[in-house]
Short mmCIF file of C-alpha atoms in Angstrom, two decimals:
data_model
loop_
_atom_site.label_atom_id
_atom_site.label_comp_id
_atom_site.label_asym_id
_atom_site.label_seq_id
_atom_site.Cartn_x
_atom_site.Cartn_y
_atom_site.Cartn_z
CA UNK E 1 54.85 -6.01 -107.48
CA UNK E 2 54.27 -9.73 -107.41
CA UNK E 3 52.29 -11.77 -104.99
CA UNK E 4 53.58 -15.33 -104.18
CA UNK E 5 51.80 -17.64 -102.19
CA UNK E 6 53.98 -18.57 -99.21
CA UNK E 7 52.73 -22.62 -99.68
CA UNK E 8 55.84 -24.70 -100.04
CA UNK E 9 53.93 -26.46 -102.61
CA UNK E 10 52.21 -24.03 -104.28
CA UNK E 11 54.06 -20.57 -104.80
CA UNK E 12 51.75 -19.16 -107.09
CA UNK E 13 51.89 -15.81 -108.63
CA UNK E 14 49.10 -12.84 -108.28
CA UNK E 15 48.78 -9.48 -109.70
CA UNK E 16 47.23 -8.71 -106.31
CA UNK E 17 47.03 -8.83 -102.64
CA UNK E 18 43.48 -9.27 -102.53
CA UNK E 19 43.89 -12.05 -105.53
CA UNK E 20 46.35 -13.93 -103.09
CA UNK E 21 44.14 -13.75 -100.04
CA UNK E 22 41.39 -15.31 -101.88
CA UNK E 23 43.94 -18.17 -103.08
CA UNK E 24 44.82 -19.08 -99.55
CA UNK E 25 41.17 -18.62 -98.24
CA UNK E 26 39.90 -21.34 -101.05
CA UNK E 27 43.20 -23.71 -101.33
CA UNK E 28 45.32 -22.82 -97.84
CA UNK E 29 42.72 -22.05 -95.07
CA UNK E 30 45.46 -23.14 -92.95
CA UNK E 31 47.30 -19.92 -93.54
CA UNK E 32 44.77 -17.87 -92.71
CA UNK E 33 44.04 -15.96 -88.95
CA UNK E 34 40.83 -14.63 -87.93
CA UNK E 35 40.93 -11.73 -85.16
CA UNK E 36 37.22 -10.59 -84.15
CA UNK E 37 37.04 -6.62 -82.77
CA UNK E 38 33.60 -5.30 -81.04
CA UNK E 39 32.76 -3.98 -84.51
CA UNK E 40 34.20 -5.86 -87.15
CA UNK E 41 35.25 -9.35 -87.94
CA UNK E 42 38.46 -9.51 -89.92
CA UNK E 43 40.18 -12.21 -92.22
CA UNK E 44 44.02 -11.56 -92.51
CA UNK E 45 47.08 -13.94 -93.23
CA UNK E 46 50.38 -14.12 -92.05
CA UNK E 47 52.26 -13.24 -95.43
CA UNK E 48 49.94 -10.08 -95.25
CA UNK E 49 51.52 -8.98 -92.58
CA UNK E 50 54.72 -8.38 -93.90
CA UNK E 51 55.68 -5.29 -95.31
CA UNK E 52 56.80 -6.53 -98.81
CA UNK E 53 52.69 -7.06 -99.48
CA UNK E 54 51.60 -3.71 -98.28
CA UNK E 55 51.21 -2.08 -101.77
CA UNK E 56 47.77 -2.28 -103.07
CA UNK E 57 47.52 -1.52 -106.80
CA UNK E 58 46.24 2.01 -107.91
CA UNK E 59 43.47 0.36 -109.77
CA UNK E 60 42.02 -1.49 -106.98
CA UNK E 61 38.45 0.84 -106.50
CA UNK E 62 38.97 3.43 -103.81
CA UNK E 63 35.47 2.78 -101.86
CA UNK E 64 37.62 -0.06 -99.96
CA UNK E 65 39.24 0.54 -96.47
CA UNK E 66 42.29 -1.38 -96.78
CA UNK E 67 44.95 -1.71 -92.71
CA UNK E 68 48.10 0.36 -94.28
CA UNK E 69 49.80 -2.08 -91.52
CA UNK E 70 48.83 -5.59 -92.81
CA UNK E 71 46.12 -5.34 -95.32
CA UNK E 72 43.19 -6.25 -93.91
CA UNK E 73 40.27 -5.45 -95.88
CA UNK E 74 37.43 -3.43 -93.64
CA UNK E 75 33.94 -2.05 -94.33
CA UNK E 76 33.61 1.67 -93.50
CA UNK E 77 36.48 4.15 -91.41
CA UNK E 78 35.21 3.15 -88.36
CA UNK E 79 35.67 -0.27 -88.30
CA UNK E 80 39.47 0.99 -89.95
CA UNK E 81 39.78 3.31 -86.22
CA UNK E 82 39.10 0.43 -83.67
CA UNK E 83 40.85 -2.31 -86.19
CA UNK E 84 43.94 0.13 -85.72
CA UNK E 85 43.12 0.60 -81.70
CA UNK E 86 42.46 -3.29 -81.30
CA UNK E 87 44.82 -4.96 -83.49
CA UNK E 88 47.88 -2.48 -84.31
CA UNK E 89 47.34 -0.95 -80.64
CA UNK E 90 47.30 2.74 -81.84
CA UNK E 91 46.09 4.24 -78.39
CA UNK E 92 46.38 7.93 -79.59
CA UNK E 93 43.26 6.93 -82.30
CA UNK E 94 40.60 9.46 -81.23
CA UNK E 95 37.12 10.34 -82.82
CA UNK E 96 35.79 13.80 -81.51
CA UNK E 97 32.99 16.08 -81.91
CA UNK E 98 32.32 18.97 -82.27
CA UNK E 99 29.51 22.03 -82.75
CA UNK E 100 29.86 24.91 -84.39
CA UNK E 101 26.86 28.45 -84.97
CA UNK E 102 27.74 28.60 -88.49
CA UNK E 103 29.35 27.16 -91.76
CA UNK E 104 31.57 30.46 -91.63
CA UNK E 105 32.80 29.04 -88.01
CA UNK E 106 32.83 25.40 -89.46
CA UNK E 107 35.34 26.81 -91.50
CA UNK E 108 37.39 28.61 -89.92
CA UNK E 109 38.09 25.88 -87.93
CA UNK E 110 39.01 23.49 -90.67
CA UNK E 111 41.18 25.60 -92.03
CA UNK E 112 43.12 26.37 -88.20
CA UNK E 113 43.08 22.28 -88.01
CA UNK E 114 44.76 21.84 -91.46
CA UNK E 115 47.46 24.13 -90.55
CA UNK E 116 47.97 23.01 -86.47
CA UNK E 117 48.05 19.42 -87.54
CA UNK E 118 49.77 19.88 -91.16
CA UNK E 119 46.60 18.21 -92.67
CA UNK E 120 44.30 18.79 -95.41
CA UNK E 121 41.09 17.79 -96.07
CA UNK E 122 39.32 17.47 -99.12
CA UNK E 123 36.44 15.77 -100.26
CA UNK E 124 34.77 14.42 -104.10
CA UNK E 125 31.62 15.92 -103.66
CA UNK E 126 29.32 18.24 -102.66
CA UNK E 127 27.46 18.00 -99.15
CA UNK E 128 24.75 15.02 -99.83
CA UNK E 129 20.95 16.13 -99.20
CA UNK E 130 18.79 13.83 -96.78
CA UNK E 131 15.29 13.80 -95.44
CA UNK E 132 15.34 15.19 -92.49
CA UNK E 133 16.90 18.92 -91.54
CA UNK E 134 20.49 18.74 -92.49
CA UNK E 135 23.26 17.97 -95.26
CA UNK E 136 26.03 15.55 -94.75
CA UNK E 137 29.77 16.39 -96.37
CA UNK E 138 32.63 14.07 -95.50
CA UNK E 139 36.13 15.13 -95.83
CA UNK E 140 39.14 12.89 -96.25
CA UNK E 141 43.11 13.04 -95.69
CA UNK E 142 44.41 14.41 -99.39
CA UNK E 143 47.24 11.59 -98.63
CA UNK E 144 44.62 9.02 -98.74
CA UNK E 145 43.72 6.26 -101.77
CA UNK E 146 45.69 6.08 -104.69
CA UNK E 147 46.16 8.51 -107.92
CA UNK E 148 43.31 8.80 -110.26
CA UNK E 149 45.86 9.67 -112.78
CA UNK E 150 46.33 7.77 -116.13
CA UNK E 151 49.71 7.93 -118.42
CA UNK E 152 49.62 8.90 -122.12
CA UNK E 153 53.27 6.99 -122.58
CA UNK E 154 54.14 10.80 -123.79
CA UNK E 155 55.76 11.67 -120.54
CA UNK E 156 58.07 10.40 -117.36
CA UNK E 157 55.19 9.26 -115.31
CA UNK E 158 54.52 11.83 -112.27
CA UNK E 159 55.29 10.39 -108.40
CA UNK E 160 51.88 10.66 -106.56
CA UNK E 161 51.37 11.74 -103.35
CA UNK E 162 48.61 9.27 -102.46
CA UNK E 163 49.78 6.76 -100.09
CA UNK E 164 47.85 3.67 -101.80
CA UNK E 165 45.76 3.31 -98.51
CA UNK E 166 42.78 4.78 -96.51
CA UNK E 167 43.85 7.00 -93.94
CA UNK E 168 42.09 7.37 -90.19
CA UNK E 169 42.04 10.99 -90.47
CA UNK E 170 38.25 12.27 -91.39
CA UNK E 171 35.95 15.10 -90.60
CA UNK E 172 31.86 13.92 -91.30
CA UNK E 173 30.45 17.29 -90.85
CA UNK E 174 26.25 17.79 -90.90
CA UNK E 175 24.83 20.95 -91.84
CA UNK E 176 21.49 22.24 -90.43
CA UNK E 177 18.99 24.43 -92.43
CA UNK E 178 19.59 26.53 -89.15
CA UNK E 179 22.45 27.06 -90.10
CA UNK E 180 24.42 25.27 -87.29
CA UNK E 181 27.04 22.56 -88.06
CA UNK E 182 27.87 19.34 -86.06
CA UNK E 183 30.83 17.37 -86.60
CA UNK E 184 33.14 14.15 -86.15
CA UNK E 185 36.49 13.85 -86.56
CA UNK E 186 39.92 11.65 -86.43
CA UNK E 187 43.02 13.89 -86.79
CA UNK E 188 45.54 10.78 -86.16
CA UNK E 189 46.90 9.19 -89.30
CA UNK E 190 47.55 5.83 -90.36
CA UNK E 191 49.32 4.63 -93.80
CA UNK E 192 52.00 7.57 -94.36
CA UNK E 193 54.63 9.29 -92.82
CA UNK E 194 53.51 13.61 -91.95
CA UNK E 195 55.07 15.50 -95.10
CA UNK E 196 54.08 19.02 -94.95
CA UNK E 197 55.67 19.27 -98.52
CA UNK E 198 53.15 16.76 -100.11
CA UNK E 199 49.94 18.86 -99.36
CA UNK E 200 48.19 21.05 -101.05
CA UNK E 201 48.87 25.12 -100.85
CA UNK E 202 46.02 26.05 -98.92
CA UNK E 203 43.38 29.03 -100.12
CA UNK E 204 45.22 31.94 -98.10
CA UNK E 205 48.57 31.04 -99.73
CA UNK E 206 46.82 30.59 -103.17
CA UNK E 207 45.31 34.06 -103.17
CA UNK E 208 48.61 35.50 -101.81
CA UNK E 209 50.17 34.20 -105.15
CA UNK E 210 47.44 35.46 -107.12
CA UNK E 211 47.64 38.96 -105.54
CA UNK E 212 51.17 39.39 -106.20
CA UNK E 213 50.59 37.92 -109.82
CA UNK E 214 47.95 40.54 -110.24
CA UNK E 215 50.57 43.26 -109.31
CA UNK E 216 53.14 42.06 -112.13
CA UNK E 217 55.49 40.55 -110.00
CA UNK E 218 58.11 37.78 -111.22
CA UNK E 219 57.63 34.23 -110.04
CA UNK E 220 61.54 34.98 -108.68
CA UNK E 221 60.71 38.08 -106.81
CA UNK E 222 57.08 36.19 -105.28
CA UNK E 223 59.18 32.88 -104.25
CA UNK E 224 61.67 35.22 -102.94
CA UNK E 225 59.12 37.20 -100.84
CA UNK E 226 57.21 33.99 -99.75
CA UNK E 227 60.25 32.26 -98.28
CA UNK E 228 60.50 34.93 -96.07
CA UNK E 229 56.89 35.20 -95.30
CA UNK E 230 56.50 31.81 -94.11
CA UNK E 231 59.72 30.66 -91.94
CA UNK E 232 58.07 27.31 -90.10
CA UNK E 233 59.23 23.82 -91.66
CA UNK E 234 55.90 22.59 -90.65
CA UNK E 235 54.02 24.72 -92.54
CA UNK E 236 53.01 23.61 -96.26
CA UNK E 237 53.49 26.92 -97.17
CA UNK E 238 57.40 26.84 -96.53
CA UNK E 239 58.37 25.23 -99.15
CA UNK E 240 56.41 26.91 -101.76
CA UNK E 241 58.65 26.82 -105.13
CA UNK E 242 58.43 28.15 -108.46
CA UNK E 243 56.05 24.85 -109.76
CA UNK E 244 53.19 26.30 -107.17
CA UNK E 245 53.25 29.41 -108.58
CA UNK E 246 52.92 28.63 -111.96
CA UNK E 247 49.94 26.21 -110.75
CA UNK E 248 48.62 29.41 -109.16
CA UNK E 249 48.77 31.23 -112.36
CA UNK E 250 47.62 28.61 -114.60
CA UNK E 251 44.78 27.61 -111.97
CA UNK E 252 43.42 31.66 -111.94
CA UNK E 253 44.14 32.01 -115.74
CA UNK E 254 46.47 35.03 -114.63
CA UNK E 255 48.34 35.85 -117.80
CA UNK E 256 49.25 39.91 -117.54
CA UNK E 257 50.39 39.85 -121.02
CA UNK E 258 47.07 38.52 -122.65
CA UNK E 259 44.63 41.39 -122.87
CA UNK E 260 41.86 39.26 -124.45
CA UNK E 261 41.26 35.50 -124.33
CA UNK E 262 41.65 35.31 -128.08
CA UNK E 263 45.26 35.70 -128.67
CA UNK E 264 44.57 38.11 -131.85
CA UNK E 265 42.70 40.29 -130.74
CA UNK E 266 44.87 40.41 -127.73
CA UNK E 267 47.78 41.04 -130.28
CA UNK E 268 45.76 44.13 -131.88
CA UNK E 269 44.39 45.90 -128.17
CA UNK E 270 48.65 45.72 -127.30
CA UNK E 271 49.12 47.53 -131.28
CA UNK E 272 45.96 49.90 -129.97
CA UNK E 273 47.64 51.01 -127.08
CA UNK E 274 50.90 51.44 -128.52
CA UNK E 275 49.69 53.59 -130.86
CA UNK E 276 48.20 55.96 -128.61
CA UNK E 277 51.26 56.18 -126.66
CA UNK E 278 52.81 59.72 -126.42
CA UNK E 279 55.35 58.63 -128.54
CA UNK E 280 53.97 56.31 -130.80
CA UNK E 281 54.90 58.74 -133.81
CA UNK E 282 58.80 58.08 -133.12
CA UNK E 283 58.79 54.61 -134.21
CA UNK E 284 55.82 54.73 -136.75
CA UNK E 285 58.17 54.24 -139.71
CA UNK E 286 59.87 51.14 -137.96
CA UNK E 287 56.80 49.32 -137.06
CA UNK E 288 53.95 47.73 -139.27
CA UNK E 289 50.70 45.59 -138.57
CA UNK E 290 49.08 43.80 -140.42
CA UNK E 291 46.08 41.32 -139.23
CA UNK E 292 46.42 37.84 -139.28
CA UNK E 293 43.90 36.58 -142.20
CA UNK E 294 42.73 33.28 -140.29
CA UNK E 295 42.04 32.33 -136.64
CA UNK E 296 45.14 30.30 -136.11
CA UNK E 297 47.33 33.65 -136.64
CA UNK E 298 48.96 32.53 -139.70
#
């Protein structure tokens, strides 16, 4: 996507927005607007308000907050919340807190939000060690930023599920060396539509698949049996297809087949035990082994 400056006598071209906000800062001051909120002062433009400038390219670094509405660049999520409140008058935008005994609660609870409000939440890191008694971890909306991916020209590029833009929905959790946890969190969105079909399979589904893997069953009989296991169009887990289960498999390293990680002496434990089948001695003069004489099999 192009950026054009909107100056009759300019219309020149960027390879960003942030590229053409700078022009009209420096050269066109008179197209810009300042709006001022009780914590943050924002530069916008008028052009940036329209949505044929929303897209923000994948390479721009993720550690900016970037308005999904109209661009505005903004220090930290909480200056994103009451820019959303203030400017874009988003009166559902809530941050909320809660306490929990344990991390085993913390969790629980995470995981019952993810699935109420078809959310989920993950996060780059593990939680970051301070000074004083507790940990902090923050967790983000999976639909947030853009795709970290990179194309080798070798195949049709992949459609990502990032929507380009931070979104308000968070949970900053602290954990205690008592092993209480405190938390605050936004479960209102900004910057995409709700698409339960766009998340990730959550650990309970994941395991499900694995289980059923474990037991020899065909990807056709488990996406038959999951179907009718989960019947809610809200629910990630509805529309579970053959591609997640096949993630599953490849994700565990669940191959029923391979009986050793190297493939030839997986090839010679399936000979072992076919020998010392009951009737191994019927097709003895049919079948012949012999070992591969180098490590690629050949």
């Amino acid at each position: 996507m192009d950026f054009v400056c909107p100056h009759p006598s300019c219309s020149k071209d960027f390879a960003n927005a942030s590229g053409l906000s700078r022009h009209k800062r420096e050269v066109h001051p008179e197209l810009v607007r300042n709006y001022t909120s009780s914590t943050a002062s924002v530069t916008s433009d008028e052009s940036s308000q329209l949505r044929n400038v929303r897209s923000r390219p994948p390479q721009e670094k993720r550690s900016r907050t970037i308005c999904a509405e109209c661009n505005a660049e903004l220090h930290q999520q909480k200056d994103l919340l009451q820019h959303l409140k203030e400017v874009h008058q988003r009166s559902d935008i809530e941050i909320q807190i809660g306490h929990f005994n344990s991390t085993q609660g913390f969790d629980k609870w995470l995981s019952d939000v993810e699935r109420k409000n078809t959310v989920r939440f993950v996060t780059d890191t593990g939680a970051a060690k301070t000074k004083q008694d507790w940990s902090r971890k923050y967790y983000y909306c999976s639909r947030s930023h853009s795709s970290d991916r990179q194309g080798t020209g070798r195949r049709a590029e992949r459609v990502s599920i990032k929507s380009s833009y931070r979104c308000s929905s968070f949970v900053s959790a602290k954990f205690f060396e008592d092993g209480h946890v405190e938390t605050k969190f936004c479960l209102q969105h900004s910057g995409h539509d709700i698409e339960p079909a766009k998340l990730p399979l959550d650990v309970e589904a994941r395991e499900l698949i694995a289980s059923y893997i474990r037991d020899n069953q065909t990807n056709q009989w488990i996406n038959d049996k999951l179907n009718k296991l989960y019947e809610d169009a809200n629910d990630r887990n509805f529309f579970i297809n053959r591609k997640d289960i096949a993630n599953v498999r490849q994700k565990y390293q669940l191959h029923p087949g391979r009986l050793h990680e190297d493939d030839m002496q997986s090839v010679e434990e399936w000979i072992r035990r076919d020998r010392a089948a009951p009737d191994s001695n019927e097709w003895e003069n049919f079948f012949a082994y012999r070992r591969a004489s180098d490590p690629s099999g050949i």
